[in-house]
């Protein structure tokens, strides 16, 4: 089957031009375990058949006390770099049953590097949010009998992917700061941050990298930082435990 031509609004060059933080953030092995959304119960997790250079998981959450009427589906695809994540989002939008999903506006526009959102006519609730942040492509949809506003969940996940762990989590050893000493790099110099990513083990924690400029990309099992300008670079590296 021929790949459809993306609509002008799904322009990867435009998305790339708008992307700053996403170039500098990388998350590896993030997994939802059931504690991430207070008031909700994780009822099902599905590992999708992986393709080369990406993994994808789907999560079904049920609002506690709703007797199954309020459900949301969270899909998280982990790729090797931010460009691939945006290409994944473009594919989702092109093949969507609703081809006219608009670009996020207002508070939704602040979610992710690029975001799109849909809501039923004459409804205030946002029924679907699709966005990328760094190397992750994320979709959140209300799939139950009653429409759920998923914008709050989307915003929460985006903060999870972009912000350093809270001090209390570090103090209680729910997260570990493994940041190296500042390193000096030349413009466009490549620095290998991790020689080999650890094997994916359930509940083993996920790795979060944040660099001050340039971009982070995965090459095979290594993580590489490409600096945008010369100088001393403070690289943040965290391992966040998953309960």
CSV table of C-alpha atoms in Angstrom, one decimal:
chain,number,residue,atom,x,y,z
A,1,UNK,CA,0.0,0.0,0.0
A,2,UNK,CA,1.4,3.4,-1.0
A,3,UNK,CA,2.2,5.8,1.8
A,4,UNK,CA,-0.2,8.8,1.7
A,5,UNK,CA,1.3,12.2,1.1
A,6,UNK,CA,1.3,14.2,4.4
A,7,UNK,CA,-0.8,17.3,4.6
A,8,UNK,CA,1.1,20.6,4.8
A,9,UNK,CA,0.3,20.9,8.4
A,10,UNK,CA,2.2,17.7,9.2
A,11,UNK,CA,5.5,19.2,8.0
A,12,UNK,CA,8.6,17.7,9.6
A,13,UNK,CA,10.8,20.6,8.7
A,14,UNK,CA,8.5,23.1,10.4
A,15,UNK,CA,8.3,20.8,13.5
A,16,UNK,CA,12.1,20.5,13.6
A,17,UNK,CA,12.5,24.3,13.4
A,18,UNK,CA,10.2,24.7,16.5
A,19,UNK,CA,12.0,22.0,18.5
A,20,UNK,CA,14.6,23.0,21.1
A,21,UNK,CA,14.1,21.2,24.4
A,22,UNK,CA,13.3,18.0,22.5
A,23,UNK,CA,16.7,17.9,20.9
A,24,UNK,CA,18.3,18.0,24.4
A,25,UNK,CA,16.2,15.4,26.2
A,26,UNK,CA,16.4,11.6,26.0
A,27,UNK,CA,14.4,9.0,27.9
A,28,UNK,CA,15.2,5.3,27.9
A,29,UNK,CA,13.1,2.5,29.2
A,30,UNK,CA,10.2,4.5,30.6
A,31,UNK,CA,7.4,2.1,31.7
A,32,UNK,CA,4.1,2.9,33.4
A,33,UNK,CA,3.7,0.6,36.4
A,34,UNK,CA,0.4,1.7,37.9
A,35,UNK,CA,1.3,4.6,40.3
A,36,UNK,CA,1.7,7.4,37.7
A,37,UNK,CA,-2.0,8.6,37.6
A,38,UNK,CA,-3.6,9.1,41.1
A,39,UNK,CA,-7.3,8.1,41.0
A,40,UNK,CA,-6.8,5.8,38.1
A,41,UNK,CA,-6.1,2.0,37.9
A,42,UNK,CA,-3.8,0.5,35.3
A,43,UNK,CA,-5.9,-2.4,34.0
A,44,UNK,CA,-3.9,-3.6,30.9
A,45,UNK,CA,-0.4,-3.2,29.4
A,46,UNK,CA,0.3,-4.4,25.8
A,47,UNK,CA,3.8,-4.6,24.3
A,48,UNK,CA,3.4,-4.0,20.6
A,49,UNK,CA,5.5,-5.9,18.0
A,50,UNK,CA,8.7,-3.8,17.9
A,51,UNK,CA,10.2,-2.4,14.8
A,52,UNK,CA,13.8,-1.7,14.2
A,53,UNK,CA,14.9,1.3,16.2
A,54,UNK,CA,11.7,1.7,18.3
A,55,UNK,CA,9.6,0.1,21.0
A,56,UNK,CA,5.9,0.7,21.7
A,57,UNK,CA,3.7,0.1,24.7
A,58,UNK,CA,0.0,0.6,25.1
A,59,UNK,CA,-1.6,1.2,28.6
A,60,UNK,CA,-5.3,1.1,29.4
A,61,UNK,CA,-6.3,3.0,32.6
A,62,UNK,CA,-9.7,3.0,34.3
A,63,UNK,CA,-11.0,5.8,36.5
A,64,UNK,CA,-11.6,4.4,39.9
A,65,UNK,CA,-15.3,4.2,40.8
A,66,UNK,CA,-16.4,4.7,37.2
A,67,UNK,CA,-17.4,1.0,36.7
A,68,UNK,CA,-15.5,1.0,33.4
A,69,UNK,CA,-17.2,4.0,31.9
A,70,UNK,CA,-14.2,6.2,32.0
A,71,UNK,CA,-11.1,4.7,30.2
A,72,UNK,CA,-8.0,6.2,28.7
A,73,UNK,CA,-5.5,4.6,26.4
A,74,UNK,CA,-1.9,5.8,26.6
A,75,UNK,CA,0.6,4.9,23.8
A,76,UNK,CA,4.3,5.6,24.2
A,77,UNK,CA,6.7,4.9,21.4
A,78,UNK,CA,10.4,5.1,22.2
A,79,UNK,CA,12.7,5.9,19.3
A,80,UNK,CA,16.4,6.5,18.8
A,81,UNK,CA,16.2,10.3,18.4
A,82,UNK,CA,13.8,13.3,18.3
A,83,UNK,CA,13.5,13.3,14.5
A,84,UNK,CA,12.3,9.7,14.4
A,85,UNK,CA,9.8,10.4,17.1
A,86,UNK,CA,8.4,13.3,15.0
A,87,UNK,CA,8.2,11.0,12.0
A,88,UNK,CA,6.3,8.5,14.1
A,89,UNK,CA,3.8,11.2,15.1
A,90,UNK,CA,3.4,12.3,11.4
A,91,UNK,CA,2.6,8.7,10.5
A,92,UNK,CA,0.0,8.5,13.2
A,93,UNK,CA,-1.7,11.7,12.1
A,94,UNK,CA,-1.7,10.7,8.4
A,95,UNK,CA,-3.3,7.3,9.1
A,96,UNK,CA,-5.7,8.6,11.7
A,97,UNK,CA,-9.4,7.8,11.3
A,98,UNK,CA,-9.8,11.5,11.8
A,99,UNK,CA,-7.5,13.2,9.3
A,100,UNK,CA,-8.3,16.8,10.5
A,101,UNK,CA,-6.9,16.7,14.0
A,102,UNK,CA,-5.8,20.3,14.7
A,103,UNK,CA,-2.6,21.6,16.1
A,104,UNK,CA,-2.7,22.1,19.9
A,105,UNK,CA,-3.7,25.6,21.0
A,106,UNK,CA,-3.5,27.5,24.3
A,107,UNK,CA,-2.3,25.2,27.1
A,108,UNK,CA,-2.1,22.2,24.8
A,109,UNK,CA,0.4,24.1,22.6
A,110,UNK,CA,2.8,24.1,25.5
A,111,UNK,CA,2.8,20.3,25.7
A,112,UNK,CA,5.7,18.5,24.0
A,113,UNK,CA,7.8,19.7,21.1
A,114,UNK,CA,4.8,19.5,18.8
A,115,UNK,CA,1.2,18.5,19.7
A,116,UNK,CA,-2.2,17.9,18.2
A,117,UNK,CA,-5.5,17.6,20.0
A,118,UNK,CA,-9.1,16.6,19.3
A,119,UNK,CA,-12.3,17.1,21.2
A,120,UNK,CA,-16.0,16.3,20.4
A,121,UNK,CA,-18.1,19.1,19.0
A,122,UNK,CA,-19.6,21.4,21.6
A,123,UNK,CA,-17.5,19.8,24.3
A,124,UNK,CA,-14.9,21.3,26.5
A,125,UNK,CA,-13.1,18.1,27.2
A,126,UNK,CA,-10.0,17.2,25.1
A,127,UNK,CA,-10.6,13.6,24.0
A,128,UNK,CA,-7.2,13.0,22.3
A,129,UNK,CA,-3.7,14.5,22.6
A,130,UNK,CA,-0.8,13.4,20.4
A,131,UNK,CA,2.7,14.9,21.0
A,132,UNK,CA,6.4,14.2,20.9
A,133,UNK,CA,9.0,15.1,23.5
A,134,UNK,CA,12.5,14.2,22.6
A,135,UNK,CA,12.8,10.7,21.4
A,136,UNK,CA,9.3,9.8,22.6
A,137,UNK,CA,6.1,9.9,20.6
A,138,UNK,CA,3.0,9.8,22.8
A,139,UNK,CA,-0.8,9.4,22.2
A,140,UNK,CA,-3.5,9.7,24.9
A,141,UNK,CA,-7.1,9.0,24.0
A,142,UNK,CA,-10.4,8.8,25.9
A,143,UNK,CA,-11.8,5.4,24.9
A,144,UNK,CA,-14.6,4.8,27.4
A,145,UNK,CA,-18.3,5.3,27.3
A,146,UNK,CA,-17.9,8.7,29.0
A,147,UNK,CA,-15.5,11.3,27.5
A,148,UNK,CA,-12.5,12.1,29.7
A,149,UNK,CA,-10.4,15.2,29.4
A,150,UNK,CA,-6.9,13.8,28.7
A,151,UNK,CA,-5.1,17.1,28.5
A,152,UNK,CA,-4.2,16.9,32.2
A,153,UNK,CA,-2.6,13.5,31.7
A,154,UNK,CA,-0.7,14.7,28.7
A,155,UNK,CA,0.7,17.7,30.6
A,156,UNK,CA,1.7,15.4,33.5
A,157,UNK,CA,3.5,13.0,31.3
A,158,UNK,CA,5.3,15.8,29.5
A,159,UNK,CA,6.7,17.1,32.7
A,160,UNK,CA,7.7,13.6,33.7
A,161,UNK,CA,9.8,13.4,30.5
A,162,UNK,CA,11.4,16.8,30.7
A,163,UNK,CA,12.0,17.8,34.3
A,164,UNK,CA,14.7,16.5,36.7
A,165,UNK,CA,13.5,14.3,39.6
A,166,UNK,CA,12.2,16.2,42.6
A,167,UNK,CA,14.6,16.6,45.5
A,168,UNK,CA,12.4,14.5,47.7
A,169,UNK,CA,12.6,11.6,45.3
A,170,UNK,CA,16.4,11.9,45.2
A,171,UNK,CA,16.5,12.1,49.0
A,172,UNK,CA,14.3,9.0,49.4
A,173,UNK,CA,16.3,7.2,46.8
A,174,UNK,CA,13.4,6.9,44.3
A,175,UNK,CA,15.8,8.5,41.8
A,176,UNK,CA,19.6,8.7,41.5
A,177,UNK,CA,21.6,11.6,40.2
A,178,UNK,CA,24.5,10.2,38.0
A,179,UNK,CA,25.4,13.5,36.4
A,180,UNK,CA,29.1,13.6,35.4
A,181,UNK,CA,31.4,16.5,36.0
A,182,UNK,CA,31.1,19.3,33.4
A,183,UNK,CA,32.9,18.4,30.2
A,184,UNK,CA,34.6,20.8,27.7
A,185,UNK,CA,33.6,20.3,24.1
A,186,UNK,CA,34.2,22.0,20.8
A,187,UNK,CA,31.4,23.2,18.5
A,188,UNK,CA,29.7,20.1,16.9
A,189,UNK,CA,32.0,17.8,18.9
A,190,UNK,CA,30.5,14.3,19.6
A,191,UNK,CA,30.7,12.9,23.1
A,192,UNK,CA,29.7,9.4,24.0
A,193,UNK,CA,27.7,9.8,27.2
A,194,UNK,CA,26.8,6.1,27.7
A,195,UNK,CA,28.9,3.3,26.0
A,196,UNK,CA,26.1,0.8,26.4
A,197,UNK,CA,22.5,1.2,27.6
A,198,UNK,CA,21.5,-1.5,30.1
A,199,UNK,CA,19.2,-4.3,29.2
A,200,UNK,CA,15.5,-3.5,29.5
A,201,UNK,CA,14.3,-5.1,32.7
A,202,UNK,CA,10.8,-4.4,34.1
A,203,UNK,CA,10.8,-2.0,37.0
A,204,UNK,CA,14.5,-1.5,36.8
A,205,UNK,CA,14.2,2.3,36.4
A,206,UNK,CA,14.4,4.5,33.4
A,207,UNK,CA,17.3,6.7,32.3
A,208,UNK,CA,16.8,10.5,31.7
A,209,UNK,CA,19.4,12.6,30.0
A,210,UNK,CA,19.3,16.4,29.7
A,211,UNK,CA,22.0,18.4,27.9
A,212,UNK,CA,22.4,22.2,27.7
A,213,UNK,CA,22.5,22.6,23.9
A,214,UNK,CA,22.9,20.5,20.7
A,215,UNK,CA,21.2,17.1,20.7
A,216,UNK,CA,21.3,13.6,22.2
A,217,UNK,CA,20.9,10.6,19.8
A,218,UNK,CA,21.1,6.9,20.2
A,219,UNK,CA,23.6,5.0,18.0
A,220,UNK,CA,23.2,1.2,18.5
A,221,UNK,CA,23.4,0.8,22.2
A,222,UNK,CA,25.3,4.0,22.9
A,223,UNK,CA,24.0,7.5,23.7
A,224,UNK,CA,25.9,10.4,21.9
A,225,UNK,CA,25.8,14.1,22.7
A,226,UNK,CA,26.5,16.5,19.8
A,227,UNK,CA,27.3,20.0,21.1
A,228,UNK,CA,26.0,23.0,19.4
A,229,UNK,CA,28.7,25.4,20.5
A,230,UNK,CA,32.1,25.3,22.3
A,231,UNK,CA,32.3,25.5,26.1
A,232,UNK,CA,31.9,23.7,29.4
A,233,UNK,CA,28.8,21.5,29.4
A,234,UNK,CA,26.8,20.4,32.4
A,235,UNK,CA,25.1,17.1,31.4
A,236,UNK,CA,22.3,15.9,33.7
A,237,UNK,CA,21.8,12.1,34.0
A,238,UNK,CA,19.3,10.5,36.2
A,239,UNK,CA,18.0,7.0,36.9
A,240,UNK,CA,14.4,7.1,38.1
A,241,UNK,CA,13.1,4.0,39.9
A,242,UNK,CA,9.8,2.5,38.9
A,243,UNK,CA,7.7,1.0,41.7
